[in-house]
Coordinates of C-alpha atoms in Angstrom, one line a residue:
Chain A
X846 CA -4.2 -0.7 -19.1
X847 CA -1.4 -2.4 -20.5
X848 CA 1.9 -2.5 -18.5
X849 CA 5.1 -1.1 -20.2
X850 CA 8.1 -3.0 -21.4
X851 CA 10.2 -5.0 -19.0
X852 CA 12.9 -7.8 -19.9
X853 CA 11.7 -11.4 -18.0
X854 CA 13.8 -13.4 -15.9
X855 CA 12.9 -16.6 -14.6
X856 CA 15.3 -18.1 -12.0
X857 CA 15.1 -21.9 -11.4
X858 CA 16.9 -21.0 -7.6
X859 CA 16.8 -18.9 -4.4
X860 CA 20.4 -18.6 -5.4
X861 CA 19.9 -17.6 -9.1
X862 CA 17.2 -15.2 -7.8
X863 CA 19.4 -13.6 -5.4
X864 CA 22.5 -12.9 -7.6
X865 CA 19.7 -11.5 -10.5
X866 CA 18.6 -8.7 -8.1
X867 CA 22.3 -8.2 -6.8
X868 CA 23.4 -7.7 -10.5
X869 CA 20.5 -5.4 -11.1
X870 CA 19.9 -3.8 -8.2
X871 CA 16.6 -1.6 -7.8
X872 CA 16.0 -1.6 -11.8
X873 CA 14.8 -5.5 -11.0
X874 CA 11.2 -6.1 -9.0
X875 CA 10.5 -9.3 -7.6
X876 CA 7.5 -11.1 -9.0
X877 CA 5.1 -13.7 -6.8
X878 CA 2.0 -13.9 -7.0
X879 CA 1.4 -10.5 -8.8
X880 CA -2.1 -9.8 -7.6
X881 CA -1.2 -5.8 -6.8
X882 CA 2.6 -5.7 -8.8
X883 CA 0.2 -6.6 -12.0
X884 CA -2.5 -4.3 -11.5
X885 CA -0.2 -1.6 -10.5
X886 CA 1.9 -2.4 -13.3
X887 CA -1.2 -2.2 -15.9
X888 CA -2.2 1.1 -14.8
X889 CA 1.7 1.9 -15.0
X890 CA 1.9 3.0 -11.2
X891 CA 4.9 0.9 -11.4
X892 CA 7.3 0.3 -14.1
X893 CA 10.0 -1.9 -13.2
X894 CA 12.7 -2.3 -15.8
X895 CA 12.8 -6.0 -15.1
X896 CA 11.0 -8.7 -13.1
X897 CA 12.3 -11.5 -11.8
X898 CA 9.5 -14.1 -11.3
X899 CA 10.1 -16.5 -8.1
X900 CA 7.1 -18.5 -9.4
X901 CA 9.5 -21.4 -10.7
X902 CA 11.7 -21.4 -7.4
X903 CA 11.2 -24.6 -5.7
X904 CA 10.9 -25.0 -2.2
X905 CA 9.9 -21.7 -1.3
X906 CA 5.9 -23.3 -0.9
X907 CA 5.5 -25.1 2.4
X908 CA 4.1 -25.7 5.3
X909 CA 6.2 -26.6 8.5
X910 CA 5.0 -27.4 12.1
X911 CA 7.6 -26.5 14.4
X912 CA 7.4 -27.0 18.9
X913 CA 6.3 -22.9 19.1
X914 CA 5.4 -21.9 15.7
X915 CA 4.0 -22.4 12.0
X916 CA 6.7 -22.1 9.3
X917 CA 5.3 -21.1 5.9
X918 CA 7.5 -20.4 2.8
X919 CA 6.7 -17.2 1.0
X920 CA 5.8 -18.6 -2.2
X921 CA 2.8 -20.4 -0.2
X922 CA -0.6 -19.1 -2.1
X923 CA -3.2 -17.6 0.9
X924 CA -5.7 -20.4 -0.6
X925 CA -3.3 -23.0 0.7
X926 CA -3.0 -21.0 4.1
X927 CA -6.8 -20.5 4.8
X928 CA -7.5 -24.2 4.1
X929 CA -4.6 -26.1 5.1
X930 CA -5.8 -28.1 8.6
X931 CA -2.3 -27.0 9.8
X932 CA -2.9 -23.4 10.2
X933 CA -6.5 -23.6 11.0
X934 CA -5.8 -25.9 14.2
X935 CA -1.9 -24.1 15.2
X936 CA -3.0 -20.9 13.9
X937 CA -6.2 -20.2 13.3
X938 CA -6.4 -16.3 13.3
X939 CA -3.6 -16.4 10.5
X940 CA -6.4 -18.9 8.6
X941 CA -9.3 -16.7 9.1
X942 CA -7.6 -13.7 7.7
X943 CA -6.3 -15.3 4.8
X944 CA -9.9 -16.7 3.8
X945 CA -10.6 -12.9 3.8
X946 CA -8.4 -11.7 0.9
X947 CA -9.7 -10.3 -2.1
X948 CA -11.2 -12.7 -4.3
X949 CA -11.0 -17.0 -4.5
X950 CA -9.1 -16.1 -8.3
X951 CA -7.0 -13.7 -6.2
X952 CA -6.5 -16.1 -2.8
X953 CA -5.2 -19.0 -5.4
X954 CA -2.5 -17.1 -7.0
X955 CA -1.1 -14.4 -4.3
X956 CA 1.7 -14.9 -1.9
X957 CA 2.5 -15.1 1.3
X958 CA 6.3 -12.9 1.0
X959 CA 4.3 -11.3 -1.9
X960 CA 1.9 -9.3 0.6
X961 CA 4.4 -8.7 3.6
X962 CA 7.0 -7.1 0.7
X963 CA 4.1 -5.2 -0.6
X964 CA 3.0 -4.0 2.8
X965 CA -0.3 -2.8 2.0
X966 CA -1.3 -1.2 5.0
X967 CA -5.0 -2.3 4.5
X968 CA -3.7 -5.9 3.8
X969 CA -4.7 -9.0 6.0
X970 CA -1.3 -10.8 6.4
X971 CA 1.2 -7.6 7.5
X972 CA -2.0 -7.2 10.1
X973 CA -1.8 -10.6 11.3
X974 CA 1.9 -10.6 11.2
X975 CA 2.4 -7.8 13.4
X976 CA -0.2 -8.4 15.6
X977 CA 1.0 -12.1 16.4
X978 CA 4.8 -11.1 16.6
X979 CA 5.7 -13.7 13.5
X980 CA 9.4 -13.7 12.4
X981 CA 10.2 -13.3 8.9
X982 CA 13.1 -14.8 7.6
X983 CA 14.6 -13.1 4.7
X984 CA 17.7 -13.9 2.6
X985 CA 20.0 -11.6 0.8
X986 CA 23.6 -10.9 -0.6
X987 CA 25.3 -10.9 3.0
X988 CA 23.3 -14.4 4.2
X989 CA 20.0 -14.6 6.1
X990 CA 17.9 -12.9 8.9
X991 CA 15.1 -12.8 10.8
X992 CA 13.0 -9.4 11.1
X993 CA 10.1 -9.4 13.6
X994 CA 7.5 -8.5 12.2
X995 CA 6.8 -5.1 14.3
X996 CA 9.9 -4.1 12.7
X997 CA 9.5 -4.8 9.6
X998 CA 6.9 -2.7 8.3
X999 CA 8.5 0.8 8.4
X1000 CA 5.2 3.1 6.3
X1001 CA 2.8 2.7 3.4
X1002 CA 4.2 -0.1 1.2
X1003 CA 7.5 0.8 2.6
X1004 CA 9.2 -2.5 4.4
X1005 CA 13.0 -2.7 5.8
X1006 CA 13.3 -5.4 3.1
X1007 CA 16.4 -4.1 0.7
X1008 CA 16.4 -4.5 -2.9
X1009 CA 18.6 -7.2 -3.5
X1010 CA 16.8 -9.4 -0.5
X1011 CA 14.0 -11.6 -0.9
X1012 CA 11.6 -13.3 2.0
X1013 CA 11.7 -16.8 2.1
X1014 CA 9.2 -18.1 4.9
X1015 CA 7.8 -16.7 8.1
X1016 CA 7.0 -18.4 11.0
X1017 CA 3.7 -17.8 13.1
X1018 CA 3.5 -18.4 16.6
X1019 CA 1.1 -21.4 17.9
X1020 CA -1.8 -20.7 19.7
X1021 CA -2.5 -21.6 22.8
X1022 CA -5.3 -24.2 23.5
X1023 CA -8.4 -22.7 24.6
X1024 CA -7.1 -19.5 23.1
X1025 CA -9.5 -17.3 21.3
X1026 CA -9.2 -15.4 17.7
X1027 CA -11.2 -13.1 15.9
X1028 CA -10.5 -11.1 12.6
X1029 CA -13.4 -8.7 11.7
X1030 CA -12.5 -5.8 9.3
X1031 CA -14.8 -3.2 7.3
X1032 CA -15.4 -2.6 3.6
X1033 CA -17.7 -1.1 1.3
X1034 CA -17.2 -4.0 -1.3
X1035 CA -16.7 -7.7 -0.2
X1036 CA -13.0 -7.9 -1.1
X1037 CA -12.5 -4.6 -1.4
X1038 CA -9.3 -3.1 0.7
X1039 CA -10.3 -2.5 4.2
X1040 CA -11.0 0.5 5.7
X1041 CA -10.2 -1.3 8.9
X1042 CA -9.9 -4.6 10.2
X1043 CA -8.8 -5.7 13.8
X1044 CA -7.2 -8.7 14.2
X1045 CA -7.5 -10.4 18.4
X1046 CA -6.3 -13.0 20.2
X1047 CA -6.5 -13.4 23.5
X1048 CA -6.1 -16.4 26.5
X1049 CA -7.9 -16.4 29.3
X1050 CA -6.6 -17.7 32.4
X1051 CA -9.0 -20.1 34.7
X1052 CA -10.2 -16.7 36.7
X1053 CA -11.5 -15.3 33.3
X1054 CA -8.7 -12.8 33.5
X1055 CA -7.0 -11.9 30.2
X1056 CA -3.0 -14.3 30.5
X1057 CA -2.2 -12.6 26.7
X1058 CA -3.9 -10.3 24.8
X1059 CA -2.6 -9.7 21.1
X1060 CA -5.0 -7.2 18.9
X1061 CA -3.7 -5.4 15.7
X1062 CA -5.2 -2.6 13.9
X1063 CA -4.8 -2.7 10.3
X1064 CA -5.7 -0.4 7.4
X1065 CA -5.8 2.6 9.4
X1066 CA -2.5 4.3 9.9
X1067 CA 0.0 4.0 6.9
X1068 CA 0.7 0.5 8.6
X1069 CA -0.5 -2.0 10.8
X1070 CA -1.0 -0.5 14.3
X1071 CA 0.0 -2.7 17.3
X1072 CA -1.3 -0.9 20.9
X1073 CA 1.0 -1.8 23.3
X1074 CA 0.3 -0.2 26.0
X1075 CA -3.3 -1.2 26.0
X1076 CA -2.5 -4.8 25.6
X1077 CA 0.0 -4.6 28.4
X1078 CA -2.3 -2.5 31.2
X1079 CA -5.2 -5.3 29.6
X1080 CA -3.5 -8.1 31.5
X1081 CA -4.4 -9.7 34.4
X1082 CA -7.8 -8.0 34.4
X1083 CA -11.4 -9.3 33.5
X1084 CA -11.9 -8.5 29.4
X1085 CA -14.3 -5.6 29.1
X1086 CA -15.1 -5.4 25.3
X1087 CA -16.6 -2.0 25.7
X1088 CA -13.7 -0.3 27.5
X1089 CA -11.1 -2.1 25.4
X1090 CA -12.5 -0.7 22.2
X1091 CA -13.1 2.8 24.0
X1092 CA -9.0 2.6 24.2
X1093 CA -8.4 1.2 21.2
X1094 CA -9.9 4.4 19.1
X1095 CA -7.6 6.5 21.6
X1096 CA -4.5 4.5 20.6
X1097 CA -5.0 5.3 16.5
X1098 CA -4.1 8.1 14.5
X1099 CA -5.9 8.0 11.0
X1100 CA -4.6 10.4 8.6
X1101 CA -7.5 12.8 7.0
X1102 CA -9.1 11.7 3.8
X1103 CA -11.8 13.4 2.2
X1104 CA -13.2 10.1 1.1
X1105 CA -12.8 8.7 4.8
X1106 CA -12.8 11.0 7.6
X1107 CA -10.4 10.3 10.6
X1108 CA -13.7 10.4 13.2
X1109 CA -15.1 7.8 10.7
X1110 CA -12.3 5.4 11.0
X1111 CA -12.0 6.0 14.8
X1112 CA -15.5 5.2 15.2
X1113 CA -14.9 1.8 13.0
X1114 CA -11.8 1.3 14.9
X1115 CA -14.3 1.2 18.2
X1116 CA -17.0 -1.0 17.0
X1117 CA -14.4 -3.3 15.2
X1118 CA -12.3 -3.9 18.6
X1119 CA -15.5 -4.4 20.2
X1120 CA -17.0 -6.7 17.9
X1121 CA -13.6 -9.2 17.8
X1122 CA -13.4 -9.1 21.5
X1123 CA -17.2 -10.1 22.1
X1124 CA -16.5 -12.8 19.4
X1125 CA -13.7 -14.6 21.4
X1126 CA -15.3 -14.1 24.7
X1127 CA -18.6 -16.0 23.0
X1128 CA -16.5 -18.7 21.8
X1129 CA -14.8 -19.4 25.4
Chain B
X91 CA 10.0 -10.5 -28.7
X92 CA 10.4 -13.8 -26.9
X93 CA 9.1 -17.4 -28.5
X94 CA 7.5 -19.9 -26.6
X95 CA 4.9 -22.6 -26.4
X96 CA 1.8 -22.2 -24.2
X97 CA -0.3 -25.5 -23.3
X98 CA -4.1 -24.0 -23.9
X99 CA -6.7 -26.9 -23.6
X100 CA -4.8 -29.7 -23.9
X101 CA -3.4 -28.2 -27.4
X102 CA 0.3 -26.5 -28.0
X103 CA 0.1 -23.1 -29.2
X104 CA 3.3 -21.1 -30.8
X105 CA 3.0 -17.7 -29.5
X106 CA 5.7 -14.9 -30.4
X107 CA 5.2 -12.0 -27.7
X108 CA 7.0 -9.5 -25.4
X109 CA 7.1 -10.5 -22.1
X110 CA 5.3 -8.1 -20.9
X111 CA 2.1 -9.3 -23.5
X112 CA -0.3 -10.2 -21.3
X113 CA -2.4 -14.1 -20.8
X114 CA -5.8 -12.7 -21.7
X115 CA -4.3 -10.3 -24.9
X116 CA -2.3 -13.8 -25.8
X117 CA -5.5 -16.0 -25.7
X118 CA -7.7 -13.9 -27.7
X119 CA -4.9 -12.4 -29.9
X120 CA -2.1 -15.1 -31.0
X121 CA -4.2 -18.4 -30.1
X122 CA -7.5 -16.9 -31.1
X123 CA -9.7 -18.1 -28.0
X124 CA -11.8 -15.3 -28.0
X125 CA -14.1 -16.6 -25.5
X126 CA -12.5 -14.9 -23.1
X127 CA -13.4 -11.3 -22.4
X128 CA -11.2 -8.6 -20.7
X129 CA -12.9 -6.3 -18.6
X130 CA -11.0 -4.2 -16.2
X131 CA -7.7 -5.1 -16.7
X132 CA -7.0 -4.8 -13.2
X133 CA -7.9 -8.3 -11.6
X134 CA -11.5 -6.8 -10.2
X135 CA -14.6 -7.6 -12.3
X136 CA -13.2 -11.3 -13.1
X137 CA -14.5 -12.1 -16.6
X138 CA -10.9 -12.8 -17.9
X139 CA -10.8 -15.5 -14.9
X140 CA -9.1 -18.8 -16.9
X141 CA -7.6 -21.6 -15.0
X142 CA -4.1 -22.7 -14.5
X143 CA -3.4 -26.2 -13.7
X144 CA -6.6 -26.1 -12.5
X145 CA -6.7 -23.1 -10.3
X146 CA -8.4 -20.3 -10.9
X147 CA -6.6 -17.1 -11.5
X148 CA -6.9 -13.5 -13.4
X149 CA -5.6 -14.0 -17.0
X150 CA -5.0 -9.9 -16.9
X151 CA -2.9 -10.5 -13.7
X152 CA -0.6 -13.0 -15.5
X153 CA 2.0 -12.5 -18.1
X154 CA 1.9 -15.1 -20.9
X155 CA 5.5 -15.8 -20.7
X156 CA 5.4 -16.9 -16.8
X157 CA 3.0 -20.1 -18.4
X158 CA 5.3 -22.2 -20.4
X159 CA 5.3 -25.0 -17.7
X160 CA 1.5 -24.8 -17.0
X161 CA -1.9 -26.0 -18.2
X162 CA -4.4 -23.3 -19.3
X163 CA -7.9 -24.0 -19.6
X164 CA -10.1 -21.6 -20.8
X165 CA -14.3 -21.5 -21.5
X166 CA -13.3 -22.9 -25.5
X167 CA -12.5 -26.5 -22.8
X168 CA -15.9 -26.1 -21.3
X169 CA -18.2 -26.7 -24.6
X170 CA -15.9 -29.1 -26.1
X171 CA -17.6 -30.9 -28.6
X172 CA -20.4 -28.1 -28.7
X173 CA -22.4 -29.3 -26.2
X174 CA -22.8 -27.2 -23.0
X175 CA -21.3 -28.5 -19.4
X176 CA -23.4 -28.6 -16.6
X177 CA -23.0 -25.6 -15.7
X178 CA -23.6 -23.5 -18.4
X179 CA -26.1 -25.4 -19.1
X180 CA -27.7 -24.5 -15.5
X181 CA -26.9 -20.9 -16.8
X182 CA -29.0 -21.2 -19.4
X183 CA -32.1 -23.1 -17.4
X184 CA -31.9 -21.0 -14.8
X185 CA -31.8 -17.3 -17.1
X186 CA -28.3 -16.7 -15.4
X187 CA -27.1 -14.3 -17.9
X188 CA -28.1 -11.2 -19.6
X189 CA -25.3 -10.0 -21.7
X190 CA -23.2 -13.0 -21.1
X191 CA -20.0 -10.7 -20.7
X192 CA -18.9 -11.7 -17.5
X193 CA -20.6 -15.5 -17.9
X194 CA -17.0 -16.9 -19.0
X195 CA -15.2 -15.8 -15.6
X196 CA -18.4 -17.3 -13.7
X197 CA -18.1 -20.5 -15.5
X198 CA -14.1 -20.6 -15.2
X199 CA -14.2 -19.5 -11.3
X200 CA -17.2 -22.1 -10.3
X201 CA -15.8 -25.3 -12.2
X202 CA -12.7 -24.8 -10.1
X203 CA -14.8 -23.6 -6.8
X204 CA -16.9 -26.8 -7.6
X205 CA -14.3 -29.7 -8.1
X206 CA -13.3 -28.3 -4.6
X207 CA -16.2 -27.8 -2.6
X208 CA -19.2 -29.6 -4.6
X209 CA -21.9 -28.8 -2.8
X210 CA -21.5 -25.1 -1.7
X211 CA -24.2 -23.1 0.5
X212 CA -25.8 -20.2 -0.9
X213 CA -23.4 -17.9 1.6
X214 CA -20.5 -20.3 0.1
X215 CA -21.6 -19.6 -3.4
X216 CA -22.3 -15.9 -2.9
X217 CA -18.8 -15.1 -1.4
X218 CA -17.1 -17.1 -4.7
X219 CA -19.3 -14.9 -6.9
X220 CA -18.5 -11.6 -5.3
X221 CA -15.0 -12.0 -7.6
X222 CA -17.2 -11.7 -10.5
X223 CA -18.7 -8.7 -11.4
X224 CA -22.2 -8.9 -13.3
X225 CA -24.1 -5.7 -14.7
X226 CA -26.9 -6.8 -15.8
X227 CA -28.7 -9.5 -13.0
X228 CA -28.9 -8.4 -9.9
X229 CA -26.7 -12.3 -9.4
X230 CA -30.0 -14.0 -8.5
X231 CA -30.6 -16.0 -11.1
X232 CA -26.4 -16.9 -11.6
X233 CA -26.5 -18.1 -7.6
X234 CA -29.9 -19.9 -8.4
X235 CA -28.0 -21.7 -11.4
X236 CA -24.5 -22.5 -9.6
X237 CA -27.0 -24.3 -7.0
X238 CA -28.9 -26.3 -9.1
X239 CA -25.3 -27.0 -11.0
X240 CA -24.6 -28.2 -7.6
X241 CA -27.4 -30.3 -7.0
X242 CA -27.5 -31.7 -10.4
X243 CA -24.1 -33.6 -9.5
X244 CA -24.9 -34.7 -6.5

């Protein structure tokens, strides 16, 4: 349980941070908060030649209101997300979820970039990512860019992220007033990975007829599952928690596991989507 | 091998290690603060849980090289002087450990959880503790003694 040799790097920059994963190319892993590089690392699942900790990089750990959206720099801990008054009044589906990760040790040290890169598929933030359409912003050798977030996971802990980039902050669109969230998700442990976990949020308009609907399935498929369809036939008609969830097992595809059984996380997927939906329509 | 200094309750330590050497192997190895423990070495049972500049995090998740620029405090800060803080001493009243293995990463996680939210529910209190894994309670008795830690401050 003791991770293998690696040579340490400890940039003071974005810059110096960039041109140390351009001169090393994959050999070099990025290291944020480390809460799943370091346990992967100790049970030598991974064994990166070298590590390039962002942890002294400054300004990559903020918190920016913008007219549409809440800009967060990677390096932003998820302890600072789930209690910062910002997110919890602009963004409060994005708090709620981060409240739910792992452990209080874990939720003070691990990152915001550091999750999206890993790309967990059973992991809160990629879930709310996807599921709210947030932009990350992501800087590299040949300048910056801005990934949505659907695009941007591509499988299990597989990202369109290239070696020699890095994520630098990611920007969460506002909620609407009046608008309702929910994030319930299912596991045997508290803070265990998820065996799924729905994340909802939906506006109503003054008829009680869903304006926007945004629900994400996360920990599921081999990453987080965004039902477009349903959302788009959902709109305009009265929310019907029962019916919605009824689709929302049809639109997933769990692989076989002979720990978890596909019907098994179907059936959570169901009671999940109907639990978040009854949850916002209660708080309207 | 790498040289550096590590600032470990308020005292400078000299520590030679590889980077890859981790916090909780460099605490109870080079500096000798045995107090404490390493348990799963993967960031789940929490009884290596330390602070750093006052946050609570994972000594097995951290590498002892990243913490040049940061204050560690570990359970050797808690006793200072021998005599028990408030919430060991709770502990004690309260029959909040068994074993004591895992009662280091309690006390670490809770006089972080503490300074920021002093006076915690029983839910409150019971999702901080699920990052701690005891064997030997049943956690009863630790949540009985975090609360009357609690209460005794107010």
């Amino acid at each position: 349980m003791k991770p293998a040799s690696f040579a340490y790097h400890r940039p003071r920059s974005l810059g110096e941070a960039l041109a140390l994963l351009a001169e090393h190319g994959a050999e070099a892993k990025p290291l944020a908060g480390g809460q799943s590089l370091g346990p992967m690392m100790n049970m030598r699942l991974a064994q990166p030649a070298r590590l390039i900790d962002l942890n002294a990089i400054k300004g990559l750990d903020f918190l920016n209101e913008t007219e549409n959206a809440v800009e967060i720099g990677a390096l932003t801990r998820h302890q600072t997300i789930a209690s910062s008054s910002l997110v919890r009044a602009a963004c409060p589906l994005l708090a709620e979820a981060a409240q739910s990760i792992g452990h209080y040790a874990i939720r003070a040290r691990g990152t915001l970039g550091g999750s999206l890169a890993h790309a967990d598929p059973a992991a809160q933030l990629p879930l709310v990512a996807a599921t709210l359409g947030a932009e990350i912003a992501v800087a590299g050798p040949r300048g910056e860019r801005r990934i949505a977030a659907q695009d941007f996971f591509v499988s299990l802990m597989t990202t369109v992220l290239e070696p020699d980039e890095l994520i630098v902050s990611v920007g969460f669109p506002k909620a609407a007033p009046r608008e309702a969230h929910a994030f319930v998700q299912f596991s045997r442990r508290r803070g265990d990975f998820a065996m799924a976990a729905v994340a909802v949020s939906v506006l109503l308009d003054v008829q009680k007829r869903i304006q926007r609907l945004r629900l994400g399935i996360g920990g599921v498929e081999d990453k987080p599952v965004v039902p477009t369809r349903l959302i788009e036939q959902s709109e305009g008609k009265v929310p019907e928690p029962a019916a919605l969830a009824a689709a929302a097992r049809e639109a997933v595809s769990p692989a076989e596991n002979p720990r978890v059984p596909a019907v098994y996380r179907r059936e959570l997927v169901e009671v999940l989507t109907r639990r978040a939906l009854q949850k916002c329509l209660n708080s309207n | 091998m790498l040289e550096f200094e590590l600032n470990v309750n308020g005292e400078r330590h000299s520590v030679r290690a590889e980077p890859r050497k981790l916090l909780s192997d460099v605490l109870r190895e080079d500096c000798r603060l045995t107090g404490t423990h390493v348990g799963c070495e993967h960031g789940v049972c929490g009884a290596c849980t330390v602070l750093i500049d006052g946050q609570p995090a994972r000594a097995c998740l951290l590498y002892a090289v990243q913490m040049q620029d940061h204050e560690i405090t570990t359970i050797e800060a808690i006793a200072a002087g021998g005599r028990p803080g408030a919430l060991q001493q709770a502990l004690h009243e309260a029959h909040g450990l068994q074993c004591g293995f895992c009662t280091a990463g309690i006390v670490m996680t809770f006089e972080a959880y503490l300074k920021e939210n002093p006076h915690p529910s029983e839910e409150e209190v019971r999702d901080v503790l699920s990052g701690n894994l005891c064997r030997c309670t049943g956690y009863q008795n630790i949540v009985a003694a975090i609360l009357k830690a609690a209460h005794a401050k107010a």
